[in-house]
XYZ file of C-alpha atoms in Angstrom:
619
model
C 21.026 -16.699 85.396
C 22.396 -12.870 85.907
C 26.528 -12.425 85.005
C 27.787 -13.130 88.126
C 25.939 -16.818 87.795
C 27.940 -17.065 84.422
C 30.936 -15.875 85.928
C 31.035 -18.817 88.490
C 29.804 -21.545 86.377
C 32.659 -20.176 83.504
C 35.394 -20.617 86.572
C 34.379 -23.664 87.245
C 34.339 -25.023 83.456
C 37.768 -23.714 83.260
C 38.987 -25.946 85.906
C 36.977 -29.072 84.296
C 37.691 -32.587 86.364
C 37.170 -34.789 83.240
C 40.317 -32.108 81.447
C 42.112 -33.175 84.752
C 41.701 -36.849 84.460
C 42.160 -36.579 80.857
C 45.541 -34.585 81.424
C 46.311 -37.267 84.240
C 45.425 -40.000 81.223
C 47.815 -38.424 78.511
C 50.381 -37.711 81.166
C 50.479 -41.525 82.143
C 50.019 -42.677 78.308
C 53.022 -40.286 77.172
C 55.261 -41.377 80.183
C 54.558 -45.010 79.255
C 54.964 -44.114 75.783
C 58.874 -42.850 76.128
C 59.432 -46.027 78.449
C 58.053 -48.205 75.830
C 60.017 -45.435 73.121
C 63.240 -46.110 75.297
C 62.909 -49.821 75.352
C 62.018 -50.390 71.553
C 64.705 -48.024 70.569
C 67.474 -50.070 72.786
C 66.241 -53.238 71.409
C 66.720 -51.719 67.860
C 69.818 -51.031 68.311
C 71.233 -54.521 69.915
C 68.969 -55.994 67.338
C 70.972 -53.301 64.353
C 74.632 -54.685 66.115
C 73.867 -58.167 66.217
C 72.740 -58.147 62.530
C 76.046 -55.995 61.288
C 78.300 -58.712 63.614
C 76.318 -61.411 61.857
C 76.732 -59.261 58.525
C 80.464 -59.185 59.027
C 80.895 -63.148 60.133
C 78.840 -64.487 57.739
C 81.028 -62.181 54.685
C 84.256 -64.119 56.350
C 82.905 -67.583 55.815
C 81.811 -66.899 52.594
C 85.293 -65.878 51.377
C 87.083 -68.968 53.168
C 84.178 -71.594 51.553
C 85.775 -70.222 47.968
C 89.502 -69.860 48.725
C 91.777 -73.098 48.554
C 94.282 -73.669 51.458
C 97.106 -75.252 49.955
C 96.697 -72.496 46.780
C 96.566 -69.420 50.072
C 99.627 -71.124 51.495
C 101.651 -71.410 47.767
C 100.584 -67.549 46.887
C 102.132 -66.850 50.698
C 105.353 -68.507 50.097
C 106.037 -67.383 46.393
C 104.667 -64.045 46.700
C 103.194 -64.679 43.251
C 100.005 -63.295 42.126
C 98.620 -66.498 39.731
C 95.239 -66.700 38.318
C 93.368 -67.628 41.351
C 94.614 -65.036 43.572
C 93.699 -62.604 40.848
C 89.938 -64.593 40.691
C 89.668 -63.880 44.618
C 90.989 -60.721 44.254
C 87.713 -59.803 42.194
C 85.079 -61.935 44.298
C 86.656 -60.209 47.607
C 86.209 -56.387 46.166
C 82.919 -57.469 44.792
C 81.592 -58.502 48.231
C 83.139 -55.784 50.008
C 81.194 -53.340 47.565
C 78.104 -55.380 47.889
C 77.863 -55.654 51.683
C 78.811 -51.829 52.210
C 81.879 -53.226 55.071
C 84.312 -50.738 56.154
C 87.039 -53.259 55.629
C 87.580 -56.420 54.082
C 91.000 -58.546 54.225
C 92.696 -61.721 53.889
C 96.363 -62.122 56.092
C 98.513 -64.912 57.548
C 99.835 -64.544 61.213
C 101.862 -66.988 61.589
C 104.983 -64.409 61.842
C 106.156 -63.205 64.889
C 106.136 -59.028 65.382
C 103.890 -58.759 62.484
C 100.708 -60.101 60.139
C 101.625 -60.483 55.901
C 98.381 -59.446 54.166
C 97.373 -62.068 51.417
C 95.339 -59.089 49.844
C 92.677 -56.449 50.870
C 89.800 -54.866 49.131
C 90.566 -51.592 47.923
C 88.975 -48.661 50.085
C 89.586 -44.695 50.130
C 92.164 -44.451 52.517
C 94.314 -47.576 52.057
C 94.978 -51.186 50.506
C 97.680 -53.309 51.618
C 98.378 -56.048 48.748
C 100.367 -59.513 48.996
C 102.970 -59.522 51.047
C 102.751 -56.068 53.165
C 103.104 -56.539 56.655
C 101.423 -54.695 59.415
C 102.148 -54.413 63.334
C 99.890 -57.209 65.630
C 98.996 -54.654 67.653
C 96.765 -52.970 65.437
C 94.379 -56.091 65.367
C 91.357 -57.372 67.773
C 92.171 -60.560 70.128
C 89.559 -62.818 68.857
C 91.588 -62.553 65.283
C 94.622 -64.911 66.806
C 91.691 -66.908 69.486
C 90.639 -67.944 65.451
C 93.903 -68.250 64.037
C 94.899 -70.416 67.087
C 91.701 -72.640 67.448
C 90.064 -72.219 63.795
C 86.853 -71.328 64.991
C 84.932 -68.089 63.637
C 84.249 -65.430 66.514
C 83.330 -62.364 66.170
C 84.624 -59.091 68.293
C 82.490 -56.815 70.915
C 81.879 -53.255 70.015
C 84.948 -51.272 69.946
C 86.076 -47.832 68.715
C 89.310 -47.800 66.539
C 90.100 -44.113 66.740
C 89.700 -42.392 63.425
C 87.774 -45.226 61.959
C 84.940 -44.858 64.093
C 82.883 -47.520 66.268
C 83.501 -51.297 64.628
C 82.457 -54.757 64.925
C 84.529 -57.675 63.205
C 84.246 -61.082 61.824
C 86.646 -64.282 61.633
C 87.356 -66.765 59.738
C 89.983 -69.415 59.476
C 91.501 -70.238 56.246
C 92.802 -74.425 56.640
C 94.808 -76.355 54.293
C 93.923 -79.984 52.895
C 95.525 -81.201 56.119
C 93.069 -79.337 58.335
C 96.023 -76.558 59.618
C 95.101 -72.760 59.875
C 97.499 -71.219 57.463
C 95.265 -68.002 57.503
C 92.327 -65.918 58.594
C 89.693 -63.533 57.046
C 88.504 -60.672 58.612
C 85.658 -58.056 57.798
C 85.065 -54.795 59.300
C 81.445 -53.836 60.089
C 81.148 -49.777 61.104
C 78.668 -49.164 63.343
C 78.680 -45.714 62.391
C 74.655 -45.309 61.660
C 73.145 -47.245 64.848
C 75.338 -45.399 66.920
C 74.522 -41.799 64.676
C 72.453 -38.813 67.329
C 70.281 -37.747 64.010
C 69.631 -41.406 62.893
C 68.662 -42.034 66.425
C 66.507 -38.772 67.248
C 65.082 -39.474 63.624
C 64.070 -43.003 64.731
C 62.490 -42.098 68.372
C 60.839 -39.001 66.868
C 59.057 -41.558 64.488
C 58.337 -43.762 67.280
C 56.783 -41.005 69.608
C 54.895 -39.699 66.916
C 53.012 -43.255 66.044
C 53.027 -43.888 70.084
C 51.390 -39.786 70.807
C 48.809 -40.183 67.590
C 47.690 -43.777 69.414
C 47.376 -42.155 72.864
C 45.741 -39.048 71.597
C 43.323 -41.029 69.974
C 41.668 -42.811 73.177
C 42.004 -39.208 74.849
C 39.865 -37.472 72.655
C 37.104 -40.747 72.807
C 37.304 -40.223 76.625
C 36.874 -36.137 76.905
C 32.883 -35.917 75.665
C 32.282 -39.149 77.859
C 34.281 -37.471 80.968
C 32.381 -33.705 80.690
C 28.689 -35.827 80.062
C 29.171 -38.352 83.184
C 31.391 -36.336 85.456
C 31.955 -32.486 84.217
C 29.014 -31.674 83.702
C 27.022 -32.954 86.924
C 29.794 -31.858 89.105
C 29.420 -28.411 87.060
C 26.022 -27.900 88.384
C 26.760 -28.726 91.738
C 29.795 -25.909 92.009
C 27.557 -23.492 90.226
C 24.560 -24.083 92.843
C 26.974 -23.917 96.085
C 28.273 -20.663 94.345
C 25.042 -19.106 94.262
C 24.223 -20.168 97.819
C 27.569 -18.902 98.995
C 26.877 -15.689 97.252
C 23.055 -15.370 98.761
C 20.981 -17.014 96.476
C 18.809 -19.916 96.671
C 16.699 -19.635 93.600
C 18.514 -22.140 91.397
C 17.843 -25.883 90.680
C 20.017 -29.120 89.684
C 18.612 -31.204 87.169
C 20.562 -34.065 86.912
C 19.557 -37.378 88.535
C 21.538 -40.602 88.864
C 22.001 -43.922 90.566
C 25.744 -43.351 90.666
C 27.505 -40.966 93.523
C 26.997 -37.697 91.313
C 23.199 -38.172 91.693
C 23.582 -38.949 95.345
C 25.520 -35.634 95.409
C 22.764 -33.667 93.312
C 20.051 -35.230 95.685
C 21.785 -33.923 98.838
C 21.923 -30.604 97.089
C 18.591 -29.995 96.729
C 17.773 -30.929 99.669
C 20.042 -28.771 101.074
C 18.468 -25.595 98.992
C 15.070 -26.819 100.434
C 16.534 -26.554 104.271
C 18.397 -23.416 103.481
C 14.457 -21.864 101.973
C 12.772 -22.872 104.746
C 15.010 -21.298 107.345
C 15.387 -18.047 105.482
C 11.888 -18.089 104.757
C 11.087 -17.893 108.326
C 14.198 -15.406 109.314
C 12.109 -13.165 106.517
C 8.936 -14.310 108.374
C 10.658 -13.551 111.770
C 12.141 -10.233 110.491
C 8.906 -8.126 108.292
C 6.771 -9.050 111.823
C 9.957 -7.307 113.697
C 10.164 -4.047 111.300
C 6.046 -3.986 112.033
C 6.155 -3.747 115.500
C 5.154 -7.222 116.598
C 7.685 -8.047 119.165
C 5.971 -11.047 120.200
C 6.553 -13.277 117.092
C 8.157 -16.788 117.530
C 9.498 -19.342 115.411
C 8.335 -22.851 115.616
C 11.303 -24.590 116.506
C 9.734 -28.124 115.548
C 9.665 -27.673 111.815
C 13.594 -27.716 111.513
C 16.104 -30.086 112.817
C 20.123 -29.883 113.768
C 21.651 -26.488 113.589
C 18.859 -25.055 111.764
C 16.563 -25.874 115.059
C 19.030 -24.142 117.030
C 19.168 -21.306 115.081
C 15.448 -20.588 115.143
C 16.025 -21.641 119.018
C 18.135 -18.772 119.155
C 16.107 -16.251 117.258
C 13.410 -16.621 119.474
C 15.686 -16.411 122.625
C 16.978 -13.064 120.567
C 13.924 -11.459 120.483
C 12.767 -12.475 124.163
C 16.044 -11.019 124.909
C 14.874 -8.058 123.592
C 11.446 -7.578 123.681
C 11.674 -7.493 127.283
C 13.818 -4.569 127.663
C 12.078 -2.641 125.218
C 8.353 -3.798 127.136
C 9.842 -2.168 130.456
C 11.243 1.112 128.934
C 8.239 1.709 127.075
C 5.946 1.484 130.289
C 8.441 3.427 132.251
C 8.046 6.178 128.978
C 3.928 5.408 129.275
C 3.850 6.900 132.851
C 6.516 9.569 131.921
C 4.095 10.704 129.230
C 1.189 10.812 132.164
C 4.064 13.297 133.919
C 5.027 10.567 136.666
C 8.667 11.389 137.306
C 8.893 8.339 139.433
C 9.040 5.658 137.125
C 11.648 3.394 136.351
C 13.475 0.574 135.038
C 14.430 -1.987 137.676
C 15.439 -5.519 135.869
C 18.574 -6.689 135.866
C 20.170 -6.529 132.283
C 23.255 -6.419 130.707
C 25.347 -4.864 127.796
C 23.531 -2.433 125.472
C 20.369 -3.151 127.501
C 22.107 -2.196 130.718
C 22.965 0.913 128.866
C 19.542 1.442 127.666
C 18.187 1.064 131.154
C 21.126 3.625 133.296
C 20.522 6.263 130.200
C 16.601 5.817 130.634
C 16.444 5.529 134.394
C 18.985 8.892 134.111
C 17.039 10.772 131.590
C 14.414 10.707 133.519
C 15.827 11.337 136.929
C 17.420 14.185 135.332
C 14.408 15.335 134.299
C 13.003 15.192 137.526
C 15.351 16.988 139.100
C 15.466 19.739 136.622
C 11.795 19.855 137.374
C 12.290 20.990 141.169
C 14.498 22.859 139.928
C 12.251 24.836 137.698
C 10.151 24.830 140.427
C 12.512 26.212 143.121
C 13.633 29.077 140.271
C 10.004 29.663 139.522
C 9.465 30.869 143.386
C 12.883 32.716 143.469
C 12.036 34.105 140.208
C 8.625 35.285 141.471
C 9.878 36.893 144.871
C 13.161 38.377 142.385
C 10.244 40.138 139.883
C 8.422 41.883 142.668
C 11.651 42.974 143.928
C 12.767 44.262 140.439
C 9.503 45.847 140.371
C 9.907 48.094 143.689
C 13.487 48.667 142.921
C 12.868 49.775 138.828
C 9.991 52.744 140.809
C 12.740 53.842 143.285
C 15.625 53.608 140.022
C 13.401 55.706 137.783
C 12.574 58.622 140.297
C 16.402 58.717 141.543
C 17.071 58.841 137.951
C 14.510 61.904 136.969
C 16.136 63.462 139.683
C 20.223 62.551 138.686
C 18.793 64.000 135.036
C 17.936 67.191 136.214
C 20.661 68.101 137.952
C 23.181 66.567 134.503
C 20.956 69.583 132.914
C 22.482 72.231 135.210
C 26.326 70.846 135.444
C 25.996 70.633 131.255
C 24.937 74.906 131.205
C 27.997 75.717 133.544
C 30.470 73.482 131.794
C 29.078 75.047 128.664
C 29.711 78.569 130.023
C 33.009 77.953 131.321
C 34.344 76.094 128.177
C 33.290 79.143 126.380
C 35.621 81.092 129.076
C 38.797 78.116 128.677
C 38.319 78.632 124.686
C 38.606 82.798 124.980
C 41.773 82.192 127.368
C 43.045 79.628 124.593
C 42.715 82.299 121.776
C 44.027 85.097 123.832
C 46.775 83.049 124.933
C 47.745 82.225 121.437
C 47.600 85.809 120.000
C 50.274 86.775 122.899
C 52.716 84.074 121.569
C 52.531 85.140 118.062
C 53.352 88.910 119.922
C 56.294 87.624 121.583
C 57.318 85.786 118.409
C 57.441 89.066 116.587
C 59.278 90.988 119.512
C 61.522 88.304 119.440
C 62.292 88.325 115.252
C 63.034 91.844 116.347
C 65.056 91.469 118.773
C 66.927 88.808 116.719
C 66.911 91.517 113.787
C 68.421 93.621 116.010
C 70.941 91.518 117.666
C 72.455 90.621 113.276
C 72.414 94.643 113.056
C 74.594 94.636 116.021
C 76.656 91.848 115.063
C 77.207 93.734 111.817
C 78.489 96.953 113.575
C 80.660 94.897 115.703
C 82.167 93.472 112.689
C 82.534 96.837 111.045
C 84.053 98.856 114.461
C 86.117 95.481 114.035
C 86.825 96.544 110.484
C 88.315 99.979 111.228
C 90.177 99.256 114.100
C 92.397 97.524 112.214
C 92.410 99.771 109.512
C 93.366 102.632 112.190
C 96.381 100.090 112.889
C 97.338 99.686 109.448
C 97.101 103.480 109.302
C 99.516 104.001 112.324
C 101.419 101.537 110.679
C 101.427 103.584 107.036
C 101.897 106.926 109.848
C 105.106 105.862 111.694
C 106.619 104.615 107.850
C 106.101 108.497 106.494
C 107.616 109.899 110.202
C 110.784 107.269 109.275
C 111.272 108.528 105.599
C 110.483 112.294 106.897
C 113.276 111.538 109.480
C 115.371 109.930 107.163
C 114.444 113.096 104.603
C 115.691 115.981 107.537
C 118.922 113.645 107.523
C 119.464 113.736 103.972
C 118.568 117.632 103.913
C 121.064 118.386 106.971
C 123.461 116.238 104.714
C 122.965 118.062 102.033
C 122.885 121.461 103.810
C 126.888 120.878 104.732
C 127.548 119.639 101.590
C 126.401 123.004 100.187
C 128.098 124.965 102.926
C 130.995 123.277 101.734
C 130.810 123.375 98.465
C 130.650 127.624 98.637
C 129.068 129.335 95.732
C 128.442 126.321 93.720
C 126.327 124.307 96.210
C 124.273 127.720 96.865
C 121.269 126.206 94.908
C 121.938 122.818 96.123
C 121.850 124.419 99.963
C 118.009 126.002 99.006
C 116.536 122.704 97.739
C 117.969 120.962 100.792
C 116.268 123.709 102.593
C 113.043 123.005 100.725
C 113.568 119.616 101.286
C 114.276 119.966 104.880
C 111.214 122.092 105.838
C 109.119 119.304 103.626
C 110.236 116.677 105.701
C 109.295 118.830 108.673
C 105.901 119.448 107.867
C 105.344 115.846 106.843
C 106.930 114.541 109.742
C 104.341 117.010 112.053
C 101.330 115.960 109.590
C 102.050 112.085 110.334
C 101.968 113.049 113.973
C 98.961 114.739 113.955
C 97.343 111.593 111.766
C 98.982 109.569 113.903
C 96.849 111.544 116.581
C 93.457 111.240 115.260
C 94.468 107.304 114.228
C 95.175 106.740 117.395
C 91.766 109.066 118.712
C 89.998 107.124 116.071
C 91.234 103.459 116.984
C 90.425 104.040 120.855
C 86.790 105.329 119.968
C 86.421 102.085 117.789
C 87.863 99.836 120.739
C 85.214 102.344 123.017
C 82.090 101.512 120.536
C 82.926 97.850 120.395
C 82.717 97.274 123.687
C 79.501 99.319 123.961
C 78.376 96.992 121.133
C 79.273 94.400 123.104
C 76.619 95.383 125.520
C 74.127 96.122 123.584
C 74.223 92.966 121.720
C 74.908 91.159 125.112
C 71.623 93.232 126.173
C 69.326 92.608 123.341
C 70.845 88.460 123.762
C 68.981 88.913 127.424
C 66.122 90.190 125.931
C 65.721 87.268 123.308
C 66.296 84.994 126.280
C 63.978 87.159 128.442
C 61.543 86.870 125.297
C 61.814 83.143 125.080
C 61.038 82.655 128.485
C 58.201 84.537 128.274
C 57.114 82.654 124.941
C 57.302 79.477 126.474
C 55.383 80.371 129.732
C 52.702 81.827 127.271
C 52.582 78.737 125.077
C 52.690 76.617 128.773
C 49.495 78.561 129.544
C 48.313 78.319 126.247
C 49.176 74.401 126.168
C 47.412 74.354 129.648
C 44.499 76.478 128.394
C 44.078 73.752 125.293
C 43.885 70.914 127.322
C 41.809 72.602 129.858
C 39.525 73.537 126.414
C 39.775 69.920 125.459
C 38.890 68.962 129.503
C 36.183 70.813 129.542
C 34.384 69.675 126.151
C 34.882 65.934 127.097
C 33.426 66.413 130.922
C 30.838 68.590 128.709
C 30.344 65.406 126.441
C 30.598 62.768 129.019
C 28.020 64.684 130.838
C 26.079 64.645 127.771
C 26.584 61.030 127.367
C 25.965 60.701 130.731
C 22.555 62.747 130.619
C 21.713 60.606 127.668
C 22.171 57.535 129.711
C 19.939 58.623 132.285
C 17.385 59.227 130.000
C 17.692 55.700 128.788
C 17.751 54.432 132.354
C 14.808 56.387 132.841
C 12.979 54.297 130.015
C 14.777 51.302 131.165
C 13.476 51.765 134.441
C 10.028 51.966 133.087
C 10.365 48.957 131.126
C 11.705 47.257 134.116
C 9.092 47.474 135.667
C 6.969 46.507 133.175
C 9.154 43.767 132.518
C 8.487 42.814 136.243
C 5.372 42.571 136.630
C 4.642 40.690 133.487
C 8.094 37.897 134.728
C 5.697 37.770 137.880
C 2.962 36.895 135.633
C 4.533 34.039 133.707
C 6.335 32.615 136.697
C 3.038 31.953 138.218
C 1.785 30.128 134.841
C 5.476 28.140 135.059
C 4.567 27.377 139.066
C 1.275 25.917 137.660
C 2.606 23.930 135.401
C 5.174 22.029 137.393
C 2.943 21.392 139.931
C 1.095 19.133 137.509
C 3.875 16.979 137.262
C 4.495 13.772 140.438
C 7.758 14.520 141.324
């Protein structure tokens, strides 16, 4: 088988029902096994504490069957160790040794608060010798039920503290007259059946010899489980895995009288039911994908639900075959161009669909049809119209060129004017420009002249300034002089000289003081002609300022014009090139027009082929 046969048969040997039974088996053997483990163990252990009490009762009755009364009872009251006590001294520590007892001791009771100890076998942790007493408290109650009756008991389980868990023995020790005059006691420790590693070490053992005799029957039963029950059941899964997963090509081999074979035997013929039906669905199905619609199924040759699945194949394709038998004839008398077919059963579903979109394809059709038709006519009359129109168009349009030809030449001729304006008008603003730098030139020289008349007038002031200080000190000189003149007078003889210097002096000051006036004259001549040319500066410059503004206006009414005379330029060339454009476009209409009508007639043609056409078809 391919992997994915492995695959299932491996899954299904993983999950084995002989392993599960033999689990179940072990799982049933081990629980019993710890019961029985549990049991055993807890009769070992009443079986270990009934031994160890009869260990310690028998050591007691020993002991008494050896020691004399009436000797116990002397020793007791003399407190004298003689040769017997010493002899039972040496049997007592020789049984104790022997018999491995926790405690072995010989005491009378017959005192009130207390017990006197005859002797006691020597141990680790203590040995009380003749005549050392000891509380009653510290003893078990079946130790006085012997002392008081004489009979040998023997004590339940009991823990005594440091000593651990104990069981004693008693025995009564009895004179020649038959009267208890003492008791012996032995001490059994119970130390080892009651020990958790003694225990575990015990159970372990047990389990081990109870697992190894359960295992052993488990692994007889495993090969006998997978042969009678594994391996049939095995097949079985691995068949109704292949059939689940689609395939039917597999077999199961094993036959029995037992359920298993009953199973195997429904199996197969399962397989064989399951062939048959697919092998007429792949019957059913290749005479489908070939066309043969009218293929059936014999619905006799399978029973249950296989019968009603063939049932229902058939109804399928009846269900469907009839549909598809309509649409095709309604498509068989399309294809003979009869638009008045269609579909008229009474379906539902997709088929309904099938039958509305048919039904509507064609309707559509039909009516796209008249519709041809209808344009055809329109389309017919519309051609010879175009026709008669593209004549009249392409004579209106020889004439429409012409006269473009004629309005081009004049716009030509008067954009050569508008461009001669534009260039005159531009060399007149670069003439005013100039005039005006002039001007401008002329208006700084004016400014400077201003500045300079400025200049000297108040020079001429500082002047008359300079003037009226020499008239002072000549003034101030003729003083002096006049001064001096009297001082000579006075003086006679001796201020002769004196009186011709002041003379000197005098007529100096004179003459300077008319020389300042006359400067002071022609300063003051001088400073009125500079205020007179400063004004008449003024006007010029206030002139030559109208001029420039004069100049400007005239500048920018030339550049106006020449502005105007640009964009009358630039007018002019694009009505010279729309006309051109225009022109242009008449010529094209004029070819247009021709092939128009061209056009025309040959749309008349082929509408009359289309007209011929449609009327083939029933509509």
């Amino acid at each position: 088988m391919g992997d994915g046969n492995s695959n299932l048969y491996q899954r299904s040997d993983k999950k084995k029902l002989s392993r599960k039974i033999v689990v179940i088996n072990l799982i049933s053997l081990l629980v019993c096994s710890a019961i029985f483990s549990f049991f055993n163990y807890a009769f070992y252990r009443s079986d270990s504490i009934d031994n160890y009490s009869n260990r310690a009762l028998a050591v007691t009755e020993i002991i008494v069957s050896f020691i004399d009364g009436d000797n116990f009872k002397e020793v007791m009251e003399s407190g004298i160790k003689d040769d017997v006590y010493l002899a039972n001294k040496e049997i007592v520590q020789e049984i104790y040794n022997r018999m491995n007892l926790a405690y072995l001791y010989i005491l009378d009771s017959k005192y009130k608060d207390s017990v006197v100890y005859y002797m006691e076998a020597e141990t680790d942790d203590s040995s009380f010798t003749l005549g050392d007493e000891d509380p009653l408290d510290d003893y078990a109650e079946e130790m006085f039920h012997t002392i008081r009756t004489g009979e040998s008991t023997v004590t339940k389980i009991y823990d005594s503290g440091e000593y651990g868990i104990m069981v004693s023995g008693f025995s009564a020790i009895k004179d020649s007259a038959g009267r208890v005059v003492g008791v012996v006691g032995a001490d059994v420790s119970l130390s080892e059946v009651f020990s958790a590693k003694r225990n575990m070490q015990f159970i372990f053992r047990l389990l081990i010899v109870v697992i190894l005799c359960t295992l052993i029957p488990v692994f007889i039963q495993t090969p006998l489980f997978n042969k009678m029950i594994t391996k049939p059941i095995n097949e079985c899964v691995f068949l109704a895995n292949n059939i689940a997963a689609g395939k039917t090509d597999v077999e199961i081999h094993h036959s029995s009288d037992n359920e298993l074979g009953l199973l195997a035997d429904a199996m197969r013929k399962m397989v064989t039911s399951i062939k048959e039906i697919q092998e007429d669905i792949m019957f059913l199905a290749n005479k489908v994908s070939e066309g043969q619609m009218g293929t059936r199924l014999d619905t006799t040759v399978h029973q249950g639900d296989f019968s009603k699945i063939s049932i229902g194949l058939n109804k399928m394709l009846e269900n469907v075959s009839t549909p598809l038998n309509d649409t095709i004839s309604v498509m068989e008398r399309v294809a003979h161009k009869d638009l008045s077919a269609r579909i008229n059963g009474d379906y539902m579903g997709d088929f309904k669909n099938l039958q509305n979109y048919v039904n509507e394809a064609v309707t559509n059709l039909n009516e796209s049809l008249c519709q041809v038709n209808d344009a055809v006519i329109e389309i017919s009359r519309g051609a010879d119209k175009i026709a008669k129109g593209s004549t009249v168009l392409m004579k209106s349009t020889n004439e429409q060129a012409e006269s473009l030809e004629i309005i081009s030449s004049s716009l030509e001729e008067i954009n050569s004017v508008t461009n001669s304006n534009a260039q005159n008008t531009k060399s007149g603003i670069n003439l005013v420009d100039t005039a005006v730098i002039s001007v401008d030139e002329s208006n700084d020289a004016m400014e400077k002249m201003n500045n300079a008349m400025a200049s000297i007038l108040s020079s001429s002031q500082e002047t008359s300034k300079i003037i009226k200080t020499i008239d002072d000190i000549a003034f101030q000189t003729n003083l002096l002089a006049l001064n001096a003149a009297v001082e000579a007078a006075t003086a006679g003889e001796a201020g002769k000289g004196f009186a011709i210097v002041a003379e000197e002096v005098k007529n100096l000051a004179l003459r300077s003081a008319d020389a300042a006036k006359n400067t002071d004259s022609l300063i003051e001549e001088s400073r009125e002609n500079s205020q007179i040319g400063s004004q008449i500066v003024d006007q010029v410059t206030k002139s030559f300022q109208a001029m420039k503004d004069q100049f400007n206006k005239v500048k920018n009414i030339v550049n106006e014009i020449s502005i105007s005379s640009h964009e009358q330029a630039t007018g002019v060339n694009q009505i010279s090139t729309r006309i051109q454009q225009m022109n242009s476009i008449t010529q094209q209409n004029v070819k247009d027009a021709e092939f128009s009508t061209k056009l025309a007639k040959k749309l008349h043609n082929q509408a009359a082929v289309l007209k011929n056409m449609v009327d083939k078809f029933k509509l």
